[in-house]
Structure formats: C-alpha cells, structure tokens
C-alpha cells in the first residue's frame, strides 16, 4: 500500500466526516469509517475493523469528555454496564481473529440494517416523554435501586432540567453484552445498541444514554484494541489518519449535538445506514458466494 | 396546576462524585490531546516521505520492540510516533477506569469500587489472553 498524500489526506477527510456524523448521531464513527475504509479505500476488512476500533476510543474520549464536562453522562450507570460490554468485547474480538473477512462484511451489513430499523422504531418519543415528565415517574428495580442509578441533567433543547429513574437492569445488561460482541467483532462502538437499550428498556433520556454510551464505548473499544494490537492487526499508518480525523470530527460534532432536537438526526442516520448496509452486502456476497448485485457507488 | 407526585429515588450528587467527574474528564481530555498531537506529527512526517508499507500483521508485529519505539520517537520516525499514539490511546480508557476506582475508593463507595475493578480485571485478562494466545 502506497502511503501518499492522496491516500492519507483522503482517509483523514473521510474520517473527519465519519467522526462528525458519529458524534451528531450518538454513534461511534466506526459505523461509517469501516464501510468507508472497505468500500472507498479497498482496505482488508480486519485492518479496517482494527483501525476503526482504535479510532472509536478517540471518538469516545473526544465525545465522552464533553458529555462528562456538561454532566450529561451518568457515570455509575456507565460503569455498571461496562462490566457486560467489556466481557462482550473480549468474546467478539476473539471471534474476529478467526472469522473470514467476507462473513464479517455480511454481519456488518446486517448490523447496519438493524440500526436503521432501530432509528425508525424509536423515532420521536423522547421530546414527548421529556415534556410529560415521564422519565421521573418510573419505579427503579431492585438492582438499580441498590446501586442508586438515577440522575438529572440539563437539556438545552428542552430548556429545563430533566430528572430520570433507571430500571430494567437485566435486559440492559444482556443488550450491553451483545453490544460488546458487536464492538469487538465489527470495530464499532456498539453505541446504537447501548443507547437504544438504555432509552427503550432502562428509562434513560436519549441524551444521557448517548453521553453514557460514549463513555462506555471507550472502555469497550479498549478491550478489542488490546487484543487486535497483540495480533498485529492495528496498522499504524492506517490508524493515524483515521484516529486523528474522527477525533476532530467528534469534537466538532459533540459541541453541536446538545443544541439539536433528536428527531431530525434519526432520519439522517437511518438513510445513511441503509446506503452503507447495501454497499457492505454487495461486498460480502461477492466475496463469500460470488453473487453479483449492482452497486451504486 | 395540579400537584404532580414524583418519586424521590436518587440522591443529589456528592462532592466526591463531582471528583469522579472531574478526574474522568481530565484523563479523557489529556489522552485525547496528547495522542492527537502525536498522530498529527506522525502523519505530517509520513507525508514528507511517501513509501510502501506492507498490509500484513507480521510486518506490524515486527515493530513491537520498546527500544525501537523509543529511538523512533527521538529521531522522529513517523511509524514509531503513530505507534506510541496508538498505545497511548488504548491506555486512556484503562487510565480512566483506574482513576474511577481510586475516586470511588476515596468516597468509600465500595459497590462501585467492586464494579469498576471487575472492568479493569477484564481488560487485564484480555491483555494476558492476547499475549499468551498469540505468541
């Protein structure tokens, strides 16, 4: 691979855009940067996944620190769920070492499709729930009560403090484990799974879920990165532009994010997911079964 | 306005929990800034001398020597700089977890010391498993 201006600067640019979108949508840049590296730069899937998982740490640091600074993140909830995401990341990254690249591309496409679906199915609920004060009315379950996992945050878009009670610890932990597997296997943060688990099943407001998920993503991605680093899959010249670009993009994206309502974001998010899922499907089917379907670039 | 009955469940944030927030914030910010600067210098230096790099795990692992990295950083070798930045980036969340354990211990919040220690143990187990399994 020739490390030219062309390659490095384009990769830096693509990663910046991926990091920006990732931060805006509350997902790690990995969801965009892995398809960009595989489809746009023709890099091997495992090199792309490994570079992405390191850049996901960078995104998490950049995005996560801003949420922590604004006290949107729920640290205790994050640390509770991290037990399950890190265990999942260990399982997933070990799996990634042994799976064929075409199979990983197909799994990636399936994950993108699920995320597009998740974006549509959770659309539009949050603003109404905040307005009705629903987040404060729920009952904690035994474990979340024992660990006192509730909180308050300042929502700039709604212009008020939002208080919330956390419950659903069992299903939250289960989904966190699956999100960890996705993170280790596919080089993404698994943020969408974590955010939807917290928002839908644990009664956590969307922005708190996003900020908390960012924090967990860093630790989760570190587990995958450690294993890939040992395996020699983290290629420094690829990871450089990718990590720097996503950091810059995520920093800008996060400052914009808390000023936006969540609704418009989800539409943009779903459309992009579908487009990238199709691309990965084309690539995976071609490599695994020699099935050719038309590619729209 | 009818009075709305709300269930009080969470306590207000203690001063030590504020310390956890502040500590976590500083670790995240420092890791991000230093690794970004190293990456930026590494990329800039690499761009000065465009070259071919093999895309194989064997080639990457051939550079895992502490002395080579140290010499490389001093001499401004772009590969060594980007490797150092990568390692630093990977260690940032580890440092964040350690910081959290310390802050929770200061607060005598043993439940969270235990929870966060389990996370740290999984990270260490991954490194050990990778080291033993991939030699």
GROMACS .gro file of C-alpha atoms in nm:
model
  432
    1UNK     CA    1   0.000   0.000   0.000
    2UNK     CA    2   0.146   0.336  -0.101
    3UNK     CA    3   0.125   0.592   0.173
    4UNK     CA    4   0.081   0.901  -0.043
    5UNK     CA    5  -0.068   1.247   0.014
    6UNK     CA    6  -0.368   1.128  -0.177
    7UNK     CA    7  -0.431   0.825   0.044
    8UNK     CA    8  -0.353   0.983   0.382
    9UNK     CA    9  -0.538   1.311   0.327
   10UNK     CA   10  -0.846   1.145   0.177
   11UNK     CA   11  -0.856   0.897   0.467
   12UNK     CA   12  -0.816   1.188   0.712
   13UNK     CA   13  -1.102   1.375   0.543
   14UNK     CA   14  -1.333   1.073   0.532
   15UNK     CA   15  -1.261   1.001   0.899
   16UNK     CA   16  -1.333   1.360   0.998
   17UNK     CA   17  -1.675   1.342   0.833
   18UNK     CA   18  -1.739   0.999   0.992
   19UNK     CA   19  -1.645   1.129   1.337
   20UNK     CA   20  -1.866   1.435   1.294
   21UNK     CA   21  -2.169   1.229   1.193
   22UNK     CA   22  -2.093   0.977   1.464
   23UNK     CA   23  -2.096   1.244   1.732
   24UNK     CA   24  -2.409   1.411   1.594
   25UNK     CA   25  -2.597   1.082   1.594
   26UNK     CA   26  -2.454   0.948   1.919
   27UNK     CA   27  -2.288   0.652   1.748
   28UNK     CA   28  -1.917   0.583   1.726
   29UNK     CA   29  -1.757   0.689   1.399
   30UNK     CA   30  -1.689   0.319   1.337
   31UNK     CA   31  -2.027   0.262   1.177
   32UNK     CA   32  -1.924   0.498   0.898
   33UNK     CA   33  -1.549   0.457   0.893
   34UNK     CA   34  -1.538   0.077   0.849
   35UNK     CA   35  -1.754   0.084   0.533
   36UNK     CA   36  -1.558   0.389   0.414
   37UNK     CA   37  -1.226   0.204   0.451
   38UNK     CA   38  -1.356  -0.119   0.296
   39UNK     CA   39  -1.570   0.027   0.017
   40UNK     CA   40  -1.387   0.353  -0.050
   41UNK     CA   41  -1.022   0.267   0.018
   42UNK     CA   42  -1.030  -0.109  -0.055
   43UNK     CA   43  -0.859  -0.196   0.273
   44UNK     CA   44  -0.891  -0.551   0.412
   45UNK     CA   45  -1.187  -0.588   0.650
   46UNK     CA   46  -0.977  -0.689   0.951
   47UNK     CA   47  -0.732  -0.400   0.910
   48UNK     CA   48  -1.032  -0.167   0.878
   49UNK     CA   49  -1.200  -0.312   1.188
   50UNK     CA   50  -0.881  -0.284   1.393
   51UNK     CA   51  -0.810   0.077   1.283
   52UNK     CA   52  -1.172   0.163   1.347
   53UNK     CA   53  -1.181   0.023   1.699
   54UNK     CA   54  -0.881   0.240   1.794
   55UNK     CA   55  -1.047   0.545   1.639
   56UNK     CA   56  -1.361   0.458   1.833
   57UNK     CA   57  -1.160   0.511   2.153
   58UNK     CA   58  -1.059   0.852   2.019
   59UNK     CA   59  -1.421   0.939   1.941
   60UNK     CA   60  -1.528   0.822   2.282
   61UNK     CA   61  -1.259   1.033   2.451
   62UNK     CA   62  -1.349   1.341   2.250
   63UNK     CA   63  -1.726   1.298   2.265
   64UNK     CA   64  -1.729   1.138   2.608
   65UNK     CA   65  -1.522   1.407   2.780
   66UNK     CA   66  -1.757   1.682   2.660
   67UNK     CA   67  -2.062   1.494   2.795
   68UNK     CA   68  -1.881   1.430   3.123
   69UNK     CA   69  -1.792   1.801   3.145
   70UNK     CA   70  -2.155   1.902   3.088
   71UNK     CA   71  -2.263   1.640   3.349
   72UNK     CA   72  -2.492   1.470   3.098
   73UNK     CA   73  -2.314   1.135   3.138
   74UNK     CA   74  -2.437   0.901   3.412
   75UNK     CA   75  -2.102   0.763   3.537
   76UNK     CA   76  -2.246   0.498   3.769
   77UNK     CA   77  -2.480   0.361   3.505
   78UNK     CA   78  -2.188   0.355   3.260
   79UNK     CA   79  -1.966   0.164   3.498
   80UNK     CA   80  -2.238  -0.087   3.577
   81UNK     CA   81  -2.299  -0.164   3.209
   82UNK     CA   82  -1.927  -0.164   3.128
   83UNK     CA   83  -1.890  -0.496   3.312
   84UNK     CA   84  -2.106  -0.654   3.043
   85UNK     CA   85  -1.979  -0.462   2.739
   86UNK     CA   86  -1.614  -0.544   2.815
   87UNK     CA   87  -1.695  -0.915   2.860
   88UNK     CA   88  -1.875  -0.900   2.525
   89UNK     CA   89  -1.587  -0.716   2.358
   90UNK     CA   90  -1.347  -0.988   2.466
   91UNK     CA   91  -1.574  -1.255   2.311
   92UNK     CA   92  -1.627  -1.053   1.993
   93UNK     CA   93  -1.264  -0.964   1.926
   94UNK     CA   94  -1.152  -1.325   1.975
   95UNK     CA   95  -1.422  -1.423   1.724
   96UNK     CA   96  -1.294  -1.158   1.480
   97UNK     CA   97  -0.949  -1.319   1.474
   98UNK     CA   98  -1.093  -1.644   1.340
   99UNK     CA   99  -1.384  -1.541   1.113
  100UNK     CA  100  -1.347  -1.493   0.735
  101UNK     CA  101  -1.348  -1.130   0.615
  102UNK     CA  102  -1.647  -1.182   0.383
  103UNK     CA  103  -1.852  -1.320   0.672
  104UNK     CA  104  -1.757  -1.016   0.881
  105UNK     CA  105  -1.871  -0.787   0.597
  106UNK     CA  106  -2.209  -0.964   0.585
  107UNK     CA  107  -2.251  -0.941   0.964
  108UNK     CA  108  -2.162  -0.572   0.936
  109UNK     CA  109  -2.436  -0.523   0.674
  110UNK     CA  110  -2.690  -0.697   0.899
  111UNK     CA  111  -2.589  -0.473   1.191
  112UNK     CA  112  -2.631  -0.160   0.977
  113UNK     CA  113  -2.980  -0.275   0.873
  114UNK     CA  114  -3.075  -0.338   1.234
  115UNK     CA  115  -2.955   0.008   1.328
  116UNK     CA  116  -3.154   0.174   1.052
  117UNK     CA  117  -3.457  -0.015   1.183
  118UNK     CA  118  -3.381   0.086   1.542
  119UNK     CA  119  -3.361   0.450   1.439
  120UNK     CA  120  -3.707   0.438   1.282
  121UNK     CA  121  -3.868   0.236   1.559
  122UNK     CA  122  -3.756   0.471   1.837
  123UNK     CA  123  -3.829   0.789   1.640
  124UNK     CA  124  -3.995   1.090   1.801
  125UNK     CA  125  -4.060   0.956   2.152
  126UNK     CA  126  -3.805   1.145   2.357
  127UNK     CA  127  -3.926   1.505   2.326
  128UNK     CA  128  -4.275   1.397   2.427
  129UNK     CA  129  -4.150   1.189   2.722
  130UNK     CA  130  -3.947   1.486   2.849
  131UNK     CA  131  -4.243   1.722   2.811
  132UNK     CA  132  -4.470   1.483   3.005
  133UNK     CA  133  -4.208   1.433   3.277
  134UNK     CA  134  -4.232   1.056   3.222
  135UNK     CA  135  -3.867   0.989   3.296
  136UNK     CA  136  -3.904   1.086   3.662
  137UNK     CA  137  -4.223   0.882   3.721
  138UNK     CA  138  -4.092   0.526   3.669
  139UNK     CA  139  -4.002   0.287   3.952
  140UNK     CA  140  -3.646   0.158   3.991
  141UNK     CA  141  -3.594  -0.219   4.000
  142UNK     CA  142  -3.411  -0.388   4.291
  143UNK     CA  143  -3.064  -0.372   4.140
  144UNK     CA  144  -3.083  -0.015   4.005
  145UNK     CA  145  -3.227   0.093   4.340
  146UNK     CA  146  -2.946  -0.082   4.527
  147UNK     CA  147  -2.685   0.084   4.303
  148UNK     CA  148  -2.873   0.420   4.308
  149UNK     CA  149  -2.856   0.460   3.931
  150UNK     CA  150  -3.072   0.767   3.876
  151UNK     CA  151  -2.986   1.118   3.777
  152UNK     CA  152  -3.065   1.465   3.648
  153UNK     CA  153  -2.928   1.652   3.350
  154UNK     CA  154  -2.977   1.990   3.187
  155UNK     CA  155  -3.141   1.961   2.845
  156UNK     CA  156  -3.056   2.270   2.638
  157UNK     CA  157  -3.303   2.191   2.359
  158UNK     CA  158  -3.594   2.148   2.602
  159UNK     CA  159  -3.461   2.432   2.818
  160UNK     CA  160  -3.503   2.255   3.152
  161UNK     CA  161  -3.356   2.006   3.399
  162UNK     CA  162  -3.470   1.651   3.329
  163UNK     CA  163  -3.480   1.401   3.614
  164UNK     CA  164  -3.496   1.027   3.546
  165UNK     CA  165  -3.524   0.693   3.727
  166UNK     CA  166  -3.334   0.390   3.592
  167UNK     CA  167  -3.483   0.039   3.575
  168UNK     CA  168  -3.464  -0.271   3.352
  169UNK     CA  169  -3.116  -0.369   3.470
  170UNK     CA  170  -3.138  -0.732   3.347
  171UNK     CA  171  -3.230  -0.662   2.986
  172UNK     CA  172  -2.992  -0.365   2.984
  173UNK     CA  173  -2.704  -0.589   3.091
  174UNK     CA  174  -2.793  -0.852   2.831
  175UNK     CA  175  -2.803  -0.600   2.547
  176UNK     CA  176  -2.479  -0.443   2.675
  177UNK     CA  177  -2.310  -0.783   2.639
  178UNK     CA  178  -2.436  -0.817   2.279
  179UNK     CA  179  -2.320  -0.460   2.207
  180UNK     CA  180  -1.978  -0.558   2.337
  181UNK     CA  181  -1.963  -0.853   2.096
  182UNK     CA  182  -2.058  -0.623   1.807
  183UNK     CA  183  -1.787  -0.379   1.916
  184UNK     CA  184  -1.510  -0.638   1.932
  185UNK     CA  185  -1.617  -0.820   1.616
  186UNK     CA  186  -1.701  -0.529   1.387
  187UNK     CA  187  -1.486  -0.241   1.511
  188UNK     CA  188  -1.779  -0.020   1.605
  189UNK     CA  189  -1.864   0.132   1.940
  190UNK     CA  190  -2.190  -0.059   1.962
  191UNK     CA  191  -2.337   0.273   2.072
  192UNK     CA  192  -2.669   0.231   1.896
  193UNK     CA  193  -2.742  -0.091   2.083
  194UNK     CA  194  -2.638   0.063   2.414
  195UNK     CA  195  -2.831   0.384   2.354
  196UNK     CA  196  -3.148   0.202   2.249
  197UNK     CA  197  -3.115  -0.040   2.541
  198UNK     CA  198  -3.090   0.248   2.788
  199UNK     CA  199  -3.351   0.465   2.617
  200UNK     CA  200  -3.611   0.195   2.549
  201UNK     CA  201  -3.568  -0.052   2.835
  202UNK     CA  202  -3.393   0.134   3.117
  203UNK     CA  203  -3.592   0.462   3.112
  204UNK     CA  204  -3.286   0.679   3.038
  205UNK     CA  205  -3.335   1.003   2.835
  206UNK     CA  206  -3.176   0.992   2.490
  207UNK     CA  207  -2.902   1.247   2.554
  208UNK     CA  208  -2.795   1.085   2.882
  209UNK     CA  209  -2.797   0.748   2.703
  210UNK     CA  210  -2.576   0.892   2.429
  211UNK     CA  211  -2.329   1.051   2.670
  212UNK     CA  212  -2.314   0.742   2.893
  213UNK     CA  213  -2.275   0.514   2.593
  214UNK     CA  214  -1.983   0.729   2.468
  215UNK     CA  215  -1.804   0.677   2.795
  216UNK     CA  216  -1.864   0.301   2.790
  217UNK     CA  217  -1.758   0.279   2.427
  218UNK     CA  218  -1.405   0.391   2.514
  219UNK     CA  219  -1.356   0.112   2.766
  220UNK     CA  220  -1.528  -0.144   2.543
  221UNK     CA  221  -1.318  -0.045   2.241
  222UNK     CA  222  -1.001  -0.058   2.451
  223UNK     CA  223  -1.063  -0.428   2.516
  224UNK     CA  224  -1.095  -0.502   2.143
  225UNK     CA  225  -0.796  -0.280   2.067
  226UNK     CA  226  -0.575  -0.459   2.319
  227UNK     CA  227  -0.644  -0.794   2.151
  228UNK     CA  228  -0.603  -0.659   1.795
  229UNK     CA  229  -0.282  -0.485   1.897
  230UNK     CA  230  -0.141  -0.815   2.023
  231UNK     CA  231  -0.249  -0.979   1.697
  232UNK     CA  232  -0.070  -0.713   1.486
  233UNK     CA  233  -0.390  -0.603   1.312
  234UNK     CA  234  -0.363  -0.238   1.415
  235UNK     CA  235  -0.168  -0.089   1.125
  236UNK     CA  236  -0.014   0.239   1.242
  237UNK     CA  237  -0.018   0.420   0.908
  238UNK     CA  238  -0.389   0.343   0.864
  239UNK     CA  239  -0.487   0.415   1.223
  240UNK     CA  240  -0.310   0.756   1.226
  241UNK     CA  241  -0.536   0.947   0.985
  242UNK     CA  242  -0.844   0.753   1.097
  243UNK     CA  243  -0.798   0.828   1.468
  244UNK     CA  244  -0.700   1.193   1.416
  245UNK     CA  245  -0.986   1.255   1.172
  246UNK     CA  246  -1.252   1.101   1.394
  247UNK     CA  247  -1.121   1.295   1.696
  248UNK     CA  248  -1.152   1.626   1.511
  249UNK     CA  249  -1.492   1.535   1.368
  250UNK     CA  250  -1.625   1.408   1.700
  251UNK     CA  251  -1.508   1.718   1.888
  252UNK     CA  252  -1.692   1.949   1.649
  253UNK     CA  253  -1.997   1.720   1.633
  254UNK     CA  254  -2.038   1.698   2.009
  255UNK     CA  255  -2.045   2.074   2.060
  256UNK     CA  256  -2.328   2.098   1.808
  257UNK     CA  257  -2.520   1.795   1.933
  258UNK     CA  258  -2.672   1.914   2.259
  259UNK     CA  259  -2.829   2.209   2.076
  260UNK     CA  260  -3.027   1.991   1.837
  261UNK     CA  261  -3.352   1.804   1.885
  262UNK     CA  262  -3.315   1.428   1.838
  263UNK     CA  263  -3.579   1.385   1.566
  264UNK     CA  264  -3.403   1.527   1.261
  265UNK     CA  265  -3.087   1.334   1.349
  266UNK     CA  266  -3.256   0.997   1.330
  267UNK     CA  267  -3.382   1.044   0.976
  268UNK     CA  268  -3.036   1.136   0.850
  269UNK     CA  269  -2.895   0.845   1.044
  270UNK     CA  270  -3.136   0.586   0.902
  271UNK     CA  271  -3.080   0.692   0.540
  272UNK     CA  272  -2.701   0.671   0.574
  273UNK     CA  273  -2.724   0.329   0.742
  274UNK     CA  274  -2.930   0.183   0.456
  275UNK     CA  275  -2.689   0.314   0.196
  276UNK     CA  276  -2.383   0.170   0.370
  277UNK     CA  277  -2.557  -0.161   0.451
  278UNK     CA  278  -2.622  -0.209   0.081
  279UNK     CA  279  -2.256  -0.146   0.000
  280UNK     CA  280  -2.132  -0.394   0.258
  281UNK     CA  281  -2.388  -0.651   0.141
  282UNK     CA  282  -2.261  -0.618  -0.217
  283UNK     CA  283  -1.903  -0.663  -0.098
  284UNK     CA  284  -1.975  -0.954   0.136
  285UNK     CA  285  -2.197  -1.152  -0.104
  286UNK     CA  286  -1.943  -1.106  -0.382
  287UNK     CA  287  -1.652  -1.233  -0.174
  288UNK     CA  288  -1.836  -1.514   0.007
  289UNK     CA  289  -2.065  -1.659  -0.262
  290UNK     CA  290  -1.959  -1.482  -0.586
  291UNK     CA  291  -2.306  -1.331  -0.609
  292UNK     CA  292  -2.301  -1.002  -0.800
  293UNK     CA  293  -2.566  -0.740  -0.736
  294UNK     CA  294  -2.547  -0.388  -0.882
  295UNK     CA  295  -2.351  -0.136  -0.676
  296UNK     CA  296  -2.447   0.232  -0.680
  297UNK     CA  297  -2.101   0.351  -0.588
  298UNK     CA  298  -5.151   2.332   3.801
  299UNK     CA  299  -5.230   2.004   3.977
  300UNK     CA  300  -4.956   1.888   4.211
  301UNK     CA  301  -4.758   1.612   4.038
  302UNK     CA  302  -4.637   1.333   4.267
  303UNK     CA  303  -4.282   1.232   4.189
  304UNK     CA  304  -4.080   0.951   4.340
  305UNK     CA  305  -3.754   1.061   4.500
  306UNK     CA  306  -3.502   0.790   4.419
  307UNK     CA  307  -3.161   0.939   4.355
  308UNK     CA  308  -2.958   1.145   4.596
  309UNK     CA  309  -2.803   1.476   4.493
  310UNK     CA  310  -2.450   1.439   4.360
  311UNK     CA  311  -2.196   1.428   4.642
  312UNK     CA  312  -1.879   1.634   4.628
  313UNK     CA  313  -1.678   1.317   4.571
  314UNK     CA  314  -1.895   1.215   4.282
  315UNK     CA  315  -1.804   1.557   4.146
  316UNK     CA  316  -1.440   1.450   4.190
  317UNK     CA  317  -1.505   1.135   3.987
  318UNK     CA  318  -1.650   1.351   3.711
  319UNK     CA  319  -1.357   1.593   3.721
  320UNK     CA  320  -1.097   1.313   3.728
  321UNK     CA  321  -1.258   1.124   3.442
  322UNK     CA  322  -1.284   1.443   3.240
  323UNK     CA  323  -0.915   1.527   3.284
  324UNK     CA  324  -0.798   1.175   3.191
  325UNK     CA  325  -1.013   1.168   2.877
  326UNK     CA  326  -0.901   1.514   2.769
  327UNK     CA  327  -0.531   1.451   2.829
  328UNK     CA  328  -0.532   1.118   2.645
  329UNK     CA  329  -0.715   1.271   2.353
  330UNK     CA  330  -0.489   1.578   2.323
  331UNK     CA  331  -0.152   1.403   2.355
  332UNK     CA  332  -0.239   1.117   2.120
  333UNK     CA  333  -0.387   1.360   1.864
  334UNK     CA  334  -0.070   1.570   1.864
  335UNK     CA  335   0.146   1.256   1.822
  336UNK     CA  336  -0.076   1.133   1.538
  337UNK     CA  337  -0.066   1.473   1.367
  338UNK     CA  338   0.316   1.490   1.384
  339UNK     CA  339   0.341   1.127   1.267
  340UNK     CA  340   0.113   1.184   0.969
  341UNK     CA  341   0.293   1.506   0.873
  342UNK     CA  342   0.632   1.330   0.884
  343UNK     CA  343   0.498   1.030   0.691
  344UNK     CA  344   0.367   1.262   0.420
  345UNK     CA  345   0.716   1.407   0.374
  346UNK     CA  346   0.842   1.065   0.261
  347UNK     CA  347   0.568   0.870   0.081
  348UNK     CA  348   0.656   0.500   0.094
  349UNK     CA  349   0.516   0.150   0.054
  350UNK     CA  350   0.402  -0.031   0.368
  351UNK     CA  351   0.301  -0.400   0.363
  352UNK     CA  352  -0.051  -0.456   0.499
  353UNK     CA  353   0.033  -0.766   0.699
  354UNK     CA  354   0.011  -0.850   1.069
  355UNK     CA  355   0.362  -0.997   1.053
  356UNK     CA  356   0.508  -0.663   0.936
  357UNK     CA  357   0.323  -0.474   1.211
  358UNK     CA  358   0.433  -0.715   1.484
  359UNK     CA  359   0.791  -0.689   1.359
  360UNK     CA  360   0.792  -0.338   1.512
  361UNK     CA  361   0.699  -0.440   1.866
  362UNK     CA  362   1.029  -0.353   2.033
  363UNK     CA  363   1.035  -0.097   2.312
  364UNK     CA  364   1.385   0.022   2.216
  365UNK     CA  365   1.291   0.067   1.850
  366UNK     CA  366   0.986   0.275   1.950
  367UNK     CA  367   1.195   0.486   2.189
  368UNK     CA  368   1.467   0.553   1.930
  369UNK     CA  369   1.200   0.616   1.668
  370UNK     CA  370   1.024   0.880   1.878
  371UNK     CA  371   1.352   1.062   1.943
  372UNK     CA  372   1.451   1.052   1.575
  373UNK     CA  373   1.103   1.148   1.456
  374UNK     CA  374   1.020   0.817   1.285
  375UNK     CA  375   0.653   0.853   1.180
  376UNK     CA  376   0.580   0.484   1.243
  377UNK     CA  377   0.712   0.499   1.599
  378UNK     CA  378   0.518   0.820   1.670
  379UNK     CA  379   0.192   0.673   1.544
  380UNK     CA  380   0.254   0.352   1.737
  381UNK     CA  381   0.313   0.550   2.057
  382UNK     CA  382  -0.006   0.747   1.992
  383UNK     CA  383  -0.198   0.422   1.937
  384UNK     CA  384  -0.071   0.271   2.262
  385UNK     CA  385  -0.149   0.592   2.448
  386UNK     CA  386  -0.499   0.597   2.306
  387UNK     CA  387  -0.560   0.237   2.411
  388UNK     CA  388  -0.430   0.314   2.761
  389UNK     CA  389  -0.658   0.619   2.808
  390UNK     CA  390  -0.973   0.420   2.895
  391UNK     CA  391  -0.760   0.193   3.116
  392UNK     CA  392  -0.637   0.504   3.300
  393UNK     CA  393  -0.994   0.629   3.322
  394UNK     CA  394  -1.103   0.304   3.488
  395UNK     CA  395  -0.813   0.320   3.735
  396UNK     CA  396  -0.896   0.686   3.814
  397UNK     CA  397  -1.258   0.589   3.878
  398UNK     CA  398  -1.160   0.307   4.113
  399UNK     CA  399  -0.944   0.550   4.310
  400UNK     CA  400  -1.213   0.819   4.325
  401UNK     CA  401  -1.482   0.573   4.435
  402UNK     CA  402  -1.242   0.431   4.698
  403UNK     CA  403  -1.185   0.781   4.838
  404UNK     CA  404  -1.562   0.813   4.868
  405UNK     CA  405  -1.579   0.464   5.032
  406UNK     CA  406  -1.833   0.369   4.769
  407UNK     CA  407  -1.733   0.001   4.778
  408UNK     CA  408  -2.011  -0.117   4.549
  409UNK     CA  409  -1.862   0.089   4.269
  410UNK     CA  410  -1.504   0.008   4.360
  411UNK     CA  411  -1.601  -0.358   4.305
  412UNK     CA  412  -1.790  -0.292   3.980
  413UNK     CA  413  -1.510  -0.084   3.831
  414UNK     CA  414  -1.245  -0.334   3.944
  415UNK     CA  415  -1.425  -0.611   3.754
  416UNK     CA  416  -1.398  -0.396   3.440
  417UNK     CA  417  -1.025  -0.347   3.498
  418UNK     CA  418  -0.980  -0.722   3.552
  419UNK     CA  419  -1.146  -0.799   3.218
  420UNK     CA  420  -0.907  -0.555   3.047
  421UNK     CA  421  -0.606  -0.719   3.211
  422UNK     CA  422  -0.741  -1.065   3.124
  423UNK     CA  423  -0.768  -0.957   2.758
  424UNK     CA  424  -0.407  -0.841   2.751
  425UNK     CA  425  -0.288  -1.163   2.916
  426UNK     CA  426  -0.501  -1.380   2.688
  427UNK     CA  427  -0.372  -1.194   2.382
  428UNK     CA  428  -0.015  -1.219   2.498
  429UNK     CA  429  -0.034  -1.592   2.575
  430UNK     CA  430  -0.258  -1.695   2.289
  431UNK     CA  431  -0.088  -1.511   2.005
  432UNK     CA  432   0.280  -1.565   2.066
   0.00000   0.00000   0.00000
